[in-house]
Tab-separated table of C-alpha atoms and ligand atoms in Angstrom:
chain	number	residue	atom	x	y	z
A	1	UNK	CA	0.000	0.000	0.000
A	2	UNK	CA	1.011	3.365	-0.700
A	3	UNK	CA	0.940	6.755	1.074
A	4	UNK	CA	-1.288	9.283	-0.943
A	5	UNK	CA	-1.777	12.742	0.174
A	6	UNK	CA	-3.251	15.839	-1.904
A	7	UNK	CA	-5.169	18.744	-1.468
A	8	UNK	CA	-7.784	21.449	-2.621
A	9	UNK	CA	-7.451	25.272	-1.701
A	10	UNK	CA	-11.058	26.114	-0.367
A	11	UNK	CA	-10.878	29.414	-2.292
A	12	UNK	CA	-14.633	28.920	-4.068
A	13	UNK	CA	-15.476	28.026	-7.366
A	14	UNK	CA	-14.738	23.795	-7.371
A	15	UNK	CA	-14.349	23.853	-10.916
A	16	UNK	CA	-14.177	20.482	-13.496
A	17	UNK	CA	-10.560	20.980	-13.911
A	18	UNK	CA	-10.236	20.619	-10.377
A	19	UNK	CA	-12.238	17.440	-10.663
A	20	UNK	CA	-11.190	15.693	-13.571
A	21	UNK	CA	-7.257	16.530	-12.772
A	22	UNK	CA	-7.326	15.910	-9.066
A	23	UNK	CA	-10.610	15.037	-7.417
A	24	UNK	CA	-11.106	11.397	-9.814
A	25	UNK	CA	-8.024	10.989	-9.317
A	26	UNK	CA	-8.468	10.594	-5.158
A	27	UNK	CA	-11.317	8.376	-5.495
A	28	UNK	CA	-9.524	5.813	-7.782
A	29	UNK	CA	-6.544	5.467	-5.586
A	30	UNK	CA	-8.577	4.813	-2.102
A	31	UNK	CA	-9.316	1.377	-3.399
A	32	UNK	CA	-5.678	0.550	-2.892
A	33	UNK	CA	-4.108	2.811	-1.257
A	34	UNK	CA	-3.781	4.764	2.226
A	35	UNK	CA	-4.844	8.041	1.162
A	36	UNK	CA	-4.926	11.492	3.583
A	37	UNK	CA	-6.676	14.243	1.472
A	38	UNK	CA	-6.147	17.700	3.133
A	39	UNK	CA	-8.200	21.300	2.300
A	40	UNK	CA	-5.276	23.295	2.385
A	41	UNK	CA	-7.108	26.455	3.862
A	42	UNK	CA	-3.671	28.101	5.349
A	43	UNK	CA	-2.664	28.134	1.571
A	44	UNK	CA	-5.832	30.136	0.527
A	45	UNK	CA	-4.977	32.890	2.960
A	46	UNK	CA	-1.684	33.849	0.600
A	47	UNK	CA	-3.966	35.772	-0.944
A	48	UNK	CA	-6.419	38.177	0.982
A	49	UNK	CA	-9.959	35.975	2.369
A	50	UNK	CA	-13.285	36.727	3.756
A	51	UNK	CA	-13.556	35.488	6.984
A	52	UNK	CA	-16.862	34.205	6.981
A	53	UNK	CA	-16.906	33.550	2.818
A	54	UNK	CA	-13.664	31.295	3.732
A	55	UNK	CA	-15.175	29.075	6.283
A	56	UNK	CA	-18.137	28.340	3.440
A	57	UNK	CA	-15.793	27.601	1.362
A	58	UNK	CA	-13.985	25.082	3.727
A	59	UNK	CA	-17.341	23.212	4.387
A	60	UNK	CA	-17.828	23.145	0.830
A	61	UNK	CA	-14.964	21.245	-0.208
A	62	UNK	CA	-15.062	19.058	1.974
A	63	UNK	CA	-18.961	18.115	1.177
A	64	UNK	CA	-17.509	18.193	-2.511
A	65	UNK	CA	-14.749	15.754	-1.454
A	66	UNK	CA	-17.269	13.451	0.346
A	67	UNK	CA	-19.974	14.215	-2.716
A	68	UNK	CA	-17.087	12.866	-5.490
A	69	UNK	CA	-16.560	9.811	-3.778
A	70	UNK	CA	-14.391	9.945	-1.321
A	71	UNK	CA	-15.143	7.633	1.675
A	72	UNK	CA	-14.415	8.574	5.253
A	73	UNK	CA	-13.548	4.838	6.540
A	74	UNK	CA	-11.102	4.333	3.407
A	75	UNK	CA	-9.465	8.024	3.699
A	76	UNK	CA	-8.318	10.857	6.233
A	77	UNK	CA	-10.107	13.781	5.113
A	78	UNK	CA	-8.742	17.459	7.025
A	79	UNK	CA	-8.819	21.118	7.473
A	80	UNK	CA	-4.491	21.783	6.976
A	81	UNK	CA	-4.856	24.324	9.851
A	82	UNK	CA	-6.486	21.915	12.347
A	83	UNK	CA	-3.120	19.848	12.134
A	84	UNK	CA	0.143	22.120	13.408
A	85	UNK	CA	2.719	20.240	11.921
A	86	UNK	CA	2.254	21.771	8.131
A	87	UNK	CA	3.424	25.369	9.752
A	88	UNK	CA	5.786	24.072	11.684
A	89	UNK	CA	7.706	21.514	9.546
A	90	UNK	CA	6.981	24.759	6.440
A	91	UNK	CA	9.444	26.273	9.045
A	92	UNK	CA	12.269	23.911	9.155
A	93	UNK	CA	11.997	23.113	5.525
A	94	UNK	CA	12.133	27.390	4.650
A	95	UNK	CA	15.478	27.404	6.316
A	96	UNK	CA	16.694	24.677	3.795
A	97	UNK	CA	15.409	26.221	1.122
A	98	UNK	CA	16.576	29.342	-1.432
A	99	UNK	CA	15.031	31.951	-2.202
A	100	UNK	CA	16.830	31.755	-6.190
A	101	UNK	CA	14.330	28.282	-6.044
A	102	UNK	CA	10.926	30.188	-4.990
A	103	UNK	CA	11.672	33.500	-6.988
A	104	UNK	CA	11.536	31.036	-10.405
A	105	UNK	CA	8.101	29.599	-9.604
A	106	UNK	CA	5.541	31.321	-12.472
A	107	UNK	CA	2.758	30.404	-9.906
A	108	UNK	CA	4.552	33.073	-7.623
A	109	UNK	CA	5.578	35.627	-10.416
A	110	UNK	CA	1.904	35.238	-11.833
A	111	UNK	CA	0.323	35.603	-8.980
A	112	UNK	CA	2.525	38.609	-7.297
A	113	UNK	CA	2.443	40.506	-10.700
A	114	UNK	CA	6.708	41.612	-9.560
A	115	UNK	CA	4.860	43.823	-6.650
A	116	UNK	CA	7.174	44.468	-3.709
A	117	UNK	CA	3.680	44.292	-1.431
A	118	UNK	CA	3.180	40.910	-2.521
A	119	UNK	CA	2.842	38.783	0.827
A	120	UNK	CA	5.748	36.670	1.724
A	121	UNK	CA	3.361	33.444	2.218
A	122	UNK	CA	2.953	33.984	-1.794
A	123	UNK	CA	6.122	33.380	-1.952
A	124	UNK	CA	6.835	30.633	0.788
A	125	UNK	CA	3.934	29.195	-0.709
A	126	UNK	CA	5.553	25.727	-2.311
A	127	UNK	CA	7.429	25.324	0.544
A	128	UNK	CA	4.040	24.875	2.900
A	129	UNK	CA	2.838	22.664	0.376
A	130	UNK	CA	5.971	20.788	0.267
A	131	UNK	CA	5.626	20.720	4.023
A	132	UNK	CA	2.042	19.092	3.860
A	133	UNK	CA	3.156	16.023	1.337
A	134	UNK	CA	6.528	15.109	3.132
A	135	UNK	CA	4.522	15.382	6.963
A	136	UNK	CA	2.880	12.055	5.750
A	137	UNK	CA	5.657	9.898	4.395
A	138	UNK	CA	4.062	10.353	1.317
A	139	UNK	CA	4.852	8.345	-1.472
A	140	UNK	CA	2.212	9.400	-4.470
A	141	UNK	CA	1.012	13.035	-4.886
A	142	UNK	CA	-2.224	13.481	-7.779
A	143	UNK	CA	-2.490	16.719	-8.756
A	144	UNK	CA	-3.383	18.808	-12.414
A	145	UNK	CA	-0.207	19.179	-14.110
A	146	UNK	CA	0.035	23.038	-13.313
A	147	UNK	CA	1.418	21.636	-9.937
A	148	UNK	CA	4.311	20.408	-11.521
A	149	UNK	CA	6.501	22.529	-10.406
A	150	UNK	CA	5.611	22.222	-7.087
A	151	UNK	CA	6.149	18.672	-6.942
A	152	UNK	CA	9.805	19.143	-8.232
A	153	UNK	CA	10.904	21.616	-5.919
A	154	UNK	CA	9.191	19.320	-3.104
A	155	UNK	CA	11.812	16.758	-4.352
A	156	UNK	CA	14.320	18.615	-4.467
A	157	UNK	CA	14.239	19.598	-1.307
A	158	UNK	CA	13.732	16.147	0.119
A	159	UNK	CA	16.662	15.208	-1.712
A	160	UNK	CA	18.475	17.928	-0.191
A	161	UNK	CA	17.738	17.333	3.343
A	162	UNK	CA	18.226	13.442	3.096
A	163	UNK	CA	21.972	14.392	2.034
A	164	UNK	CA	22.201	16.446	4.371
A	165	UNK	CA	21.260	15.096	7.255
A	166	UNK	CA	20.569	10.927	6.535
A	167	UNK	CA	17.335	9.315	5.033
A	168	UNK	CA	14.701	11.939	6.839
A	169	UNK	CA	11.983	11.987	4.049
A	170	UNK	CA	10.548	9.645	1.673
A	171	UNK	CA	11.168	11.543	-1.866
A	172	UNK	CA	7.679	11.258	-3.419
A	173	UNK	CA	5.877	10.988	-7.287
A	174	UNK	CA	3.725	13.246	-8.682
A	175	UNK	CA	0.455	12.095	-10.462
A	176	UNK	CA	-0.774	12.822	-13.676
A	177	UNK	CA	-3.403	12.454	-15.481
A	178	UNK	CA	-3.223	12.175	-19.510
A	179	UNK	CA	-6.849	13.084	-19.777
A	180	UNK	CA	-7.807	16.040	-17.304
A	181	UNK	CA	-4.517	16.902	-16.611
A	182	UNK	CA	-4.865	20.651	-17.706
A	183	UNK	CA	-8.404	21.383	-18.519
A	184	UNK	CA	-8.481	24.841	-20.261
A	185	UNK	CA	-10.364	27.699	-19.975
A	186	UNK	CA	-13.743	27.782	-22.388
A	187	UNK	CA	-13.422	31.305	-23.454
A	188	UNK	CA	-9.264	31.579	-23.567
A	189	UNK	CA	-7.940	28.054	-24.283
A	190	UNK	CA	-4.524	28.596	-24.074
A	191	UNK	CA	-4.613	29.538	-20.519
A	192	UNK	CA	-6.000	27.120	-17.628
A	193	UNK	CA	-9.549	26.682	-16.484
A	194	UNK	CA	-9.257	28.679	-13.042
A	195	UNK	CA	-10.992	29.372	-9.966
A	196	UNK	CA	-10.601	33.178	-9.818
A	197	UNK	CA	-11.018	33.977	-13.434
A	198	UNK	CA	-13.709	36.694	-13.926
A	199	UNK	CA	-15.567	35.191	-16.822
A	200	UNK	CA	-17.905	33.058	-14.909
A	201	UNK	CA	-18.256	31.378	-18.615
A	202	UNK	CA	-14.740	30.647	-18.705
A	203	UNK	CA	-15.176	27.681	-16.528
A	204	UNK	CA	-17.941	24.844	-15.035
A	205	UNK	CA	-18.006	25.015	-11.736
A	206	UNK	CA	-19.066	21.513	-9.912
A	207	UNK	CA	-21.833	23.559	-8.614
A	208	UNK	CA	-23.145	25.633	-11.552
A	209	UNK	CA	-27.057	24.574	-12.436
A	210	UNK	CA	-27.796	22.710	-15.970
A	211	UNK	CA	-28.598	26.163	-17.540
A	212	UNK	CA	-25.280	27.516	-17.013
A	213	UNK	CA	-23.474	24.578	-17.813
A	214	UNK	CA	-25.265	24.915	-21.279
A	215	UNK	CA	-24.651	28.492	-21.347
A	216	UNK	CA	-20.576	27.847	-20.860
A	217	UNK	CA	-20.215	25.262	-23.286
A	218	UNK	CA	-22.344	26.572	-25.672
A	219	UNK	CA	-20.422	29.404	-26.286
A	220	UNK	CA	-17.466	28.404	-25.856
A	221	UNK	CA	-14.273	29.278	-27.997
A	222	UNK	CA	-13.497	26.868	-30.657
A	223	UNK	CA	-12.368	28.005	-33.936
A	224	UNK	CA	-13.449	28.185	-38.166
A	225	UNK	CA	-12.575	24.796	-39.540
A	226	UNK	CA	-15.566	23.393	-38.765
A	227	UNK	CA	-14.027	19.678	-37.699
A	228	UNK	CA	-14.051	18.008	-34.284
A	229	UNK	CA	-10.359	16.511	-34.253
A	230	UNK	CA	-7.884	16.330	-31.563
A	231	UNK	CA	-5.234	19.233	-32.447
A	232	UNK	CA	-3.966	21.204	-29.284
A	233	UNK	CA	-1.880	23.406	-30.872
A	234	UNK	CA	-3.933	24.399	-34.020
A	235	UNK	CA	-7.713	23.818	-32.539
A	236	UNK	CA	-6.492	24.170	-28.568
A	237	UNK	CA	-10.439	25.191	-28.148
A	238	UNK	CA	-12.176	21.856	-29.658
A	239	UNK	CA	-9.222	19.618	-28.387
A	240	UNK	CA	-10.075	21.013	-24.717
A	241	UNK	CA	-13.524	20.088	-25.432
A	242	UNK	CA	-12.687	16.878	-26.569
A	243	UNK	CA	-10.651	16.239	-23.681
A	244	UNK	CA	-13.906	16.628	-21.361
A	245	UNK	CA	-16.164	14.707	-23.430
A	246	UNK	CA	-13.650	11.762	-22.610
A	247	UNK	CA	-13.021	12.290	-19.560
A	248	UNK	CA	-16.534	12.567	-18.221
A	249	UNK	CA	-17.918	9.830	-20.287
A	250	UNK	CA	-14.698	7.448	-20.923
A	251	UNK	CA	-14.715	7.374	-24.547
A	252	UNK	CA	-11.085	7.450	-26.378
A	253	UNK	CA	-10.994	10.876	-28.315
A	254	UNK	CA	-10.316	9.060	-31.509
A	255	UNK	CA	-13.341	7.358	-30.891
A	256	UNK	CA	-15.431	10.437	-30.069
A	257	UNK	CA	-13.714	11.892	-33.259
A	258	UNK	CA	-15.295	9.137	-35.048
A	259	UNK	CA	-18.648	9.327	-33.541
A	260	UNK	CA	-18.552	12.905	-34.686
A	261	UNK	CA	-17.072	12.968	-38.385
A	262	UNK	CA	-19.117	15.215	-40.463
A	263	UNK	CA	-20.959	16.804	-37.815
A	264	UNK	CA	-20.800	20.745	-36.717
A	265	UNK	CA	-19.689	22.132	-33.821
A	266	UNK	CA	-23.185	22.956	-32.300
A	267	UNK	CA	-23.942	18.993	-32.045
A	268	UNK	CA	-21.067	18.328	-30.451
A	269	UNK	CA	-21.184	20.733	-28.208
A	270	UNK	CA	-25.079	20.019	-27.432
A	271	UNK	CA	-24.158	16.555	-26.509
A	272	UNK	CA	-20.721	17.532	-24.602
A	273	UNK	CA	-23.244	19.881	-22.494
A	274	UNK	CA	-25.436	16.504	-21.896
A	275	UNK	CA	-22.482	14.553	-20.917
A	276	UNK	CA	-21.602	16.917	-18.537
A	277	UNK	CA	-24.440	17.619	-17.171
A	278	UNK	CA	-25.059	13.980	-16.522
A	279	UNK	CA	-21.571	13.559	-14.783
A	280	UNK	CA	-22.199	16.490	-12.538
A	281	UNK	CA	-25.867	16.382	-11.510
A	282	UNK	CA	-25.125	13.029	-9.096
A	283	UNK	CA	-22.524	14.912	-7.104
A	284	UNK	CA	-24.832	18.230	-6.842
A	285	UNK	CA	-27.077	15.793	-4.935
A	286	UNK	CA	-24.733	14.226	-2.615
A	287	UNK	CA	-23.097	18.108	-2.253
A	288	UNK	CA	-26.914	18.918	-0.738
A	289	UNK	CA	-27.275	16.318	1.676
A	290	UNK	CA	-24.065	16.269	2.727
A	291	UNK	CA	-23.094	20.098	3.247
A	292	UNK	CA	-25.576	20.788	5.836
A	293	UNK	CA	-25.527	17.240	7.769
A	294	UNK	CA	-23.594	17.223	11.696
A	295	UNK	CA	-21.395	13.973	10.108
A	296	UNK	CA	-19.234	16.528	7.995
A	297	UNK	CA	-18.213	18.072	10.954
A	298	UNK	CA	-17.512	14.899	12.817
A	299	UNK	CA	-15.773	13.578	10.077
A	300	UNK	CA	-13.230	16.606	9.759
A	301	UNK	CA	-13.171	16.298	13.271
A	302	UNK	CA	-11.880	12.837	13.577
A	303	UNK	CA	-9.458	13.186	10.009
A	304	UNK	CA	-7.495	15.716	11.930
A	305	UNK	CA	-7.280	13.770	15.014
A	306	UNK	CA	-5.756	11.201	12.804
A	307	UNK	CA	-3.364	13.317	10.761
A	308	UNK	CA	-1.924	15.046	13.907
A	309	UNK	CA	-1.384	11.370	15.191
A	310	UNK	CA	0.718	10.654	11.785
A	311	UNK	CA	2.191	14.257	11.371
A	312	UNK	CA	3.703	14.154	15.282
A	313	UNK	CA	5.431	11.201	14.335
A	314	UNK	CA	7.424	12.782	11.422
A	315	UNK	CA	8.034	16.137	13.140
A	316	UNK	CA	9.586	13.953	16.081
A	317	UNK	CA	11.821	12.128	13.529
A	318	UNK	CA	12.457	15.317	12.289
A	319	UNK	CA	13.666	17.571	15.085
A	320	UNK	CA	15.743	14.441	16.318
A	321	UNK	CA	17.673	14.704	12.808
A	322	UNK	CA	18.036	18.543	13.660
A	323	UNK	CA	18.996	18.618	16.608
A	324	UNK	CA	16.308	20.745	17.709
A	325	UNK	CA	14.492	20.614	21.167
A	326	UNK	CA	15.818	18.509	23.992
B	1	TYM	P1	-5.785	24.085	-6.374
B	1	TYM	O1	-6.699	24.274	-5.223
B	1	TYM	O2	-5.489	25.243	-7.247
B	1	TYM	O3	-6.320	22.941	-7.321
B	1	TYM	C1	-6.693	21.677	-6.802
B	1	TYM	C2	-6.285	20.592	-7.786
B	1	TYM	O4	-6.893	20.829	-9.057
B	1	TYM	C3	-5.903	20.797	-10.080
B	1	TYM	N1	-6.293	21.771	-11.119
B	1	TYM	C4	-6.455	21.450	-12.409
B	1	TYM	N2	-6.352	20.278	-13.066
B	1	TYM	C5	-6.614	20.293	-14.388
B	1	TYM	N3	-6.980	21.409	-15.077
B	1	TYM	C6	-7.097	22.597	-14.450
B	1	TYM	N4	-7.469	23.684	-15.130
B	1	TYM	C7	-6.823	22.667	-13.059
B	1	TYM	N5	-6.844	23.660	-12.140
B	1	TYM	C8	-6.516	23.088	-10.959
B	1	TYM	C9	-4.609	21.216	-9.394
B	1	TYM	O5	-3.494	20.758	-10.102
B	1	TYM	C10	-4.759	20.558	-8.044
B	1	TYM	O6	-4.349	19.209	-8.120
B	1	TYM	N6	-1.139	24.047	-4.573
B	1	TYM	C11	-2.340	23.252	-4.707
B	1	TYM	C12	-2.929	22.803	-3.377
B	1	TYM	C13	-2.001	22.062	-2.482
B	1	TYM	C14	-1.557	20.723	-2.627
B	1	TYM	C15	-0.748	20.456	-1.500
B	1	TYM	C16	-1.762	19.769	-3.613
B	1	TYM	C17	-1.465	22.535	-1.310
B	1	TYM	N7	-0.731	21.576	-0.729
B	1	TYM	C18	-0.126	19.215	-1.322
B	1	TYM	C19	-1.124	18.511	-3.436
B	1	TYM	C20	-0.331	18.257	-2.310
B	1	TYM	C21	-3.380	24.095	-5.410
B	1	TYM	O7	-3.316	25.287	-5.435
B	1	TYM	O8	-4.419	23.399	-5.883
């Protein structure tokens, strides 16, 4: 069995990129796997938060997490701030770490826009996250591929400590998916489908009702040929598309390009918003029941109990190594 551990920033929005590059991804591997899924709400607050909008958002994903699939008795499900260790092994790990490494992360330059009031969490950011995956031992990490980076520099600085100071950490794998890996934006599809875009038709949220769902798709950017084939660099818009037709309904995309030979692009897209709209429906259900039930809260509630348990462990391991403490 292997360790898994992931997370979600509760920053609104659950979107299907989210889904199809991380959340499916969770569910398959709790057949086989140990699997500690965090929402990694100290993250979110890199970037300024409503108080009040930011615990919603907690609650929600972890109804979404429970809503996808995700099964209390197979995996730890936790709130990152309920469990200490992620700030304070962040803080041993920042004083291994350069800032040369963090300054050439594009999530950091993107995000702080080169603005000297950019907070230095934005910056520190990977280092938290690396923090969270090495706490667990962890030995598989799925995520969308725009985490990439993030993953090597969590290597890396496994790598750097175990030389340092004798096996410490367990250097773990990131997981990708071919399909859903990067799901694109609808209306720019050379840029990522993201939470905090301000075209609300740029993505689906897991959340948005059947009309808008049609609404997004249906105008969605594709371009003038006129065929449905699988081109990401010349037709990034219809091969986007094509990626979520497959990966909500698990046909090969040669064999939806089949199915669809011929045909225009309003068809296609009329079925893709049936598809998806089948897919997404189910877990809209579950999200209801779920989000306003006591057992969410007991359930968070007993997944941090369980991660401290497993985090103190490490942190122990880890100030021995260090010298630190008595
Ligand atoms: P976040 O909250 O931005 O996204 C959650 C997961 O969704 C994936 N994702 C996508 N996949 C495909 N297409 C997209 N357009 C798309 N957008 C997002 C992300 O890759 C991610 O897997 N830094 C992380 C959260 C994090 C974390 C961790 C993840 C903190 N600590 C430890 C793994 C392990 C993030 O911002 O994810």
């Amino acid at each position: 069995m292997k360790r898994v551990f992931s997370g979600v920033q509760p920053t609104g929005n659950i979107h299907i990129g989210n889904y199809l590059g991380a959340l499916m991804q969770f569910v398959e591997l709790q057949q086989d796997n140990d699997c500690i899924y965090c929402i990694v709400d100290l993250h979110s607050i890199t970037l300024p938060q409503d108080p009040k909008i930011l615990k919603d958002n907690i609650l929600d994903v972890a109804a979404l997490y429970l809503a996808v699939g995700l099964d209390p008795k197979k995996s730890v499900i936790f709130v990152q701030s309920m469990v200490p260790g992620h700030a304070e092994l962040a803080w041993i790990l920042m004083c291994n770490s350069y800032t040369g490494e963090l300054s050439r992360m594009t999530q950091f330059k993107q995000k702080s826009k080169d603005s000297e009031s950019a907070p230095t969490g934005l910056f520190t950011y990977p280092i938290l996250m690396a923090a969270d995956i090495l706490l667990y031992d962890t030995d598989v990490v799925p995520v969308g591929n725009d985490q990439k980076q993030h993953i090597e520099i969590t290597r890396d600085l496994a790598e750097r400590v175990n030389n340092k100071y004798g096996k410490t950490f367990v250097v773990p794998d990131g997981r990708f998916l071919k399909e859903g890996a990067r799901i694109m934006s609808l209306d720019d599809p050379t840029s990522k489908m993201s939470k905090s875009a301000e075209n609300i038709h740029s993505r689906i949220s897991l959340l948005d009702d059947a009309n808008k769902i049609k609404k997004s798709i249906m105008r969605s950017t594709t371009d003038s040929e006129g065929s449905i084939r699988f081109d990401s660099i010349n037709k990034p818009g219809v091969s986007n598309l094509l990626n979520i037709y497959s990966a909500f309904s698990g046909m090969g995309v040669a064999e939806i390009e089949k199915k669809y030979e011929g045909c225009g692009y309003g068809d296609f897209k009329k079925d893709l918003v049936e598809v998806t709209v089948g897919a997404i429906m189910p877990i809209q259900q579950r999200y209801h029941e779920i989000r306003k039930s006591q057992e969410l809260i007991d359930i968070l509630k007993d997944g941090a109990e369980r991660a401290n348990a497993t985090s103190e462990k490490t942190l122990a391991r880890v100030k021995k190594k260090f010298g630190l403490g008595l």
